Amino acid sequence: MASLARCLRAARPSTLSRLAQTPLTRSNWQPASLRAFSASPIRDIRKYTKDHEWIDLNADKTAGVIGISEYAAEELGDVVYVELPEEGKEFSAGDAIGAVESVKSAADINAPIACKVTAINLALEEKPGTINQVPEDDSHGGGWIAKVDITEQGVKDFETLMDLEEYKAFTGSEH
């Protein structure tokens, strides 16, 4: 690959000599304006069940992400196995979609609302302990269980779930 200097010499020999004679000066260039961007994502709508599952819905309530709550992850202890739901399968609210096994116990993961599974977190098969580290993270490396499409019944089911404040009060009463 030819160097930049060789390309300049081949194109115009006089250009390189003029560049070599020009003293280096500091540029006073400043960007016209600085734009501040927030790195925090727009939070989806998250609600919780009494069985300690959570679901985030997108703004138009057509898709969501399901996982277990931080409270449930702490109560379970070290998770050693996660049974994931089958992609493409439809569930009603309360149906068992998978299971979590820990050194202390095992528990079903229930569908918080009526939904159809569109994707599962395969990383949990290799690293089930991710649920303990980041149980309520729905990003690529998080402990989410499944991504789902929401039915009309699912939107109705969603309205009956607890918001964060109600869930905190609920889990506080369990101690």
CSV table of N, CA and C in Angstrom, one decimal, residues 3 19-21 23 25 39 41 49 53 61 65 88 102 108 116 124 146 156 161 165 169 175:
chain,number,residue,atom,x,y,z
A,3,SER,N,2.2,5.0,0.6
A,3,SER,CA,2.0,5.9,1.7
A,3,SER,C,1.3,7.2,1.2
A,19,LEU,N,4.1,21.6,1.5
A,19,LEU,CA,3.7,21.2,2.8
A,19,LEU,C,4.9,21.1,3.8
A,20,ALA,N,6.0,20.7,3.3
A,20,ALA,CA,7.2,20.6,4.1
A,20,ALA,C,7.7,21.9,4.6
A,21,GLN,N,7.5,23.0,3.8
A,21,GLN,CA,8.0,24.3,4.1
A,21,GLN,C,7.0,25.1,5.0
A,23,PRO,N,5.2,26.0,8.3
A,23,PRO,CA,5.4,25.7,9.7
A,23,PRO,C,4.1,25.2,10.3
A,25,THR,N,1.3,25.0,12.8
A,25,THR,CA,0.6,26.0,13.8
A,25,THR,C,-0.5,25.2,14.4
A,39,ALA,N,-27.0,9.3,28.0
A,39,ALA,CA,-26.7,7.9,27.8
A,39,ALA,C,-27.7,6.9,28.3
A,41,PRO,N,-31.2,5.1,28.6
A,41,PRO,CA,-32.2,4.7,27.7
A,41,PRO,C,-33.6,5.2,28.2
A,49,THR,N,-45.2,-9.0,39.2
A,49,THR,CA,-46.2,-9.9,39.6
A,49,THR,C,-46.0,-10.3,41.1
A,53,GLU,N,-42.0,-12.0,39.0
A,53,GLU,CA,-41.5,-11.8,37.7
A,53,GLU,C,-41.8,-10.3,37.3
A,61,LYS,N,-47.0,-0.8,23.6
A,61,LYS,CA,-47.5,-2.0,24.3
A,61,LYS,C,-47.8,-3.2,23.3
A,65,VAL,N,-40.3,-7.6,27.5
A,65,VAL,CA,-39.2,-8.4,28.0
A,65,VAL,C,-39.6,-8.9,29.4
A,88,GLY,N,-41.7,-19.0,20.0
A,88,GLY,CA,-42.9,-19.2,19.2
A,88,GLY,C,-44.1,-19.7,19.9
A,102,SER,N,-31.6,-23.1,42.0
A,102,SER,CA,-30.5,-22.6,42.7
A,102,SER,C,-30.0,-23.6,43.7
A,108,ASP,N,-40.7,-22.1,39.5
A,108,ASP,CA,-41.2,-21.9,38.1
A,108,ASP,C,-41.1,-20.4,37.8
A,116,LYS,N,-46.6,-14.1,23.4
A,116,LYS,CA,-46.0,-15.1,22.6
A,116,LYS,C,-44.5,-14.9,22.6
A,124,LEU,N,-28.1,-17.5,29.3
A,124,LEU,CA,-28.4,-18.0,30.6
A,124,LEU,C,-28.1,-19.5,30.7
A,146,ALA,N,-37.0,-13.8,28.5
A,146,ALA,CA,-37.6,-13.9,27.2
A,146,ALA,C,-38.1,-12.6,26.7
A,156,LYS,N,-54.5,-6.1,28.8
A,156,LYS,CA,-55.4,-6.1,29.9
A,156,LYS,C,-54.8,-6.7,31.1
A,161,LEU,N,-51.1,-5.6,37.0
A,161,LEU,CA,-49.8,-5.9,37.7
A,161,LEU,C,-49.4,-4.7,38.6
A,165,GLU,N,-43.4,0.9,43.1
A,165,GLU,CA,-43.8,1.3,44.5
A,165,GLU,C,-44.6,0.2,45.1
A,169,ALA,N,-43.6,-2.3,48.3
A,169,ALA,CA,-44.4,-2.5,49.5
A,169,ALA,C,-44.8,-3.9,49.7
A,175,HIS,N,-41.1,-9.9,54.5
A,175,HIS,CA,-40.0,-10.2,55.4
A,175,HIS,C,-40.5,-10.4,56.8
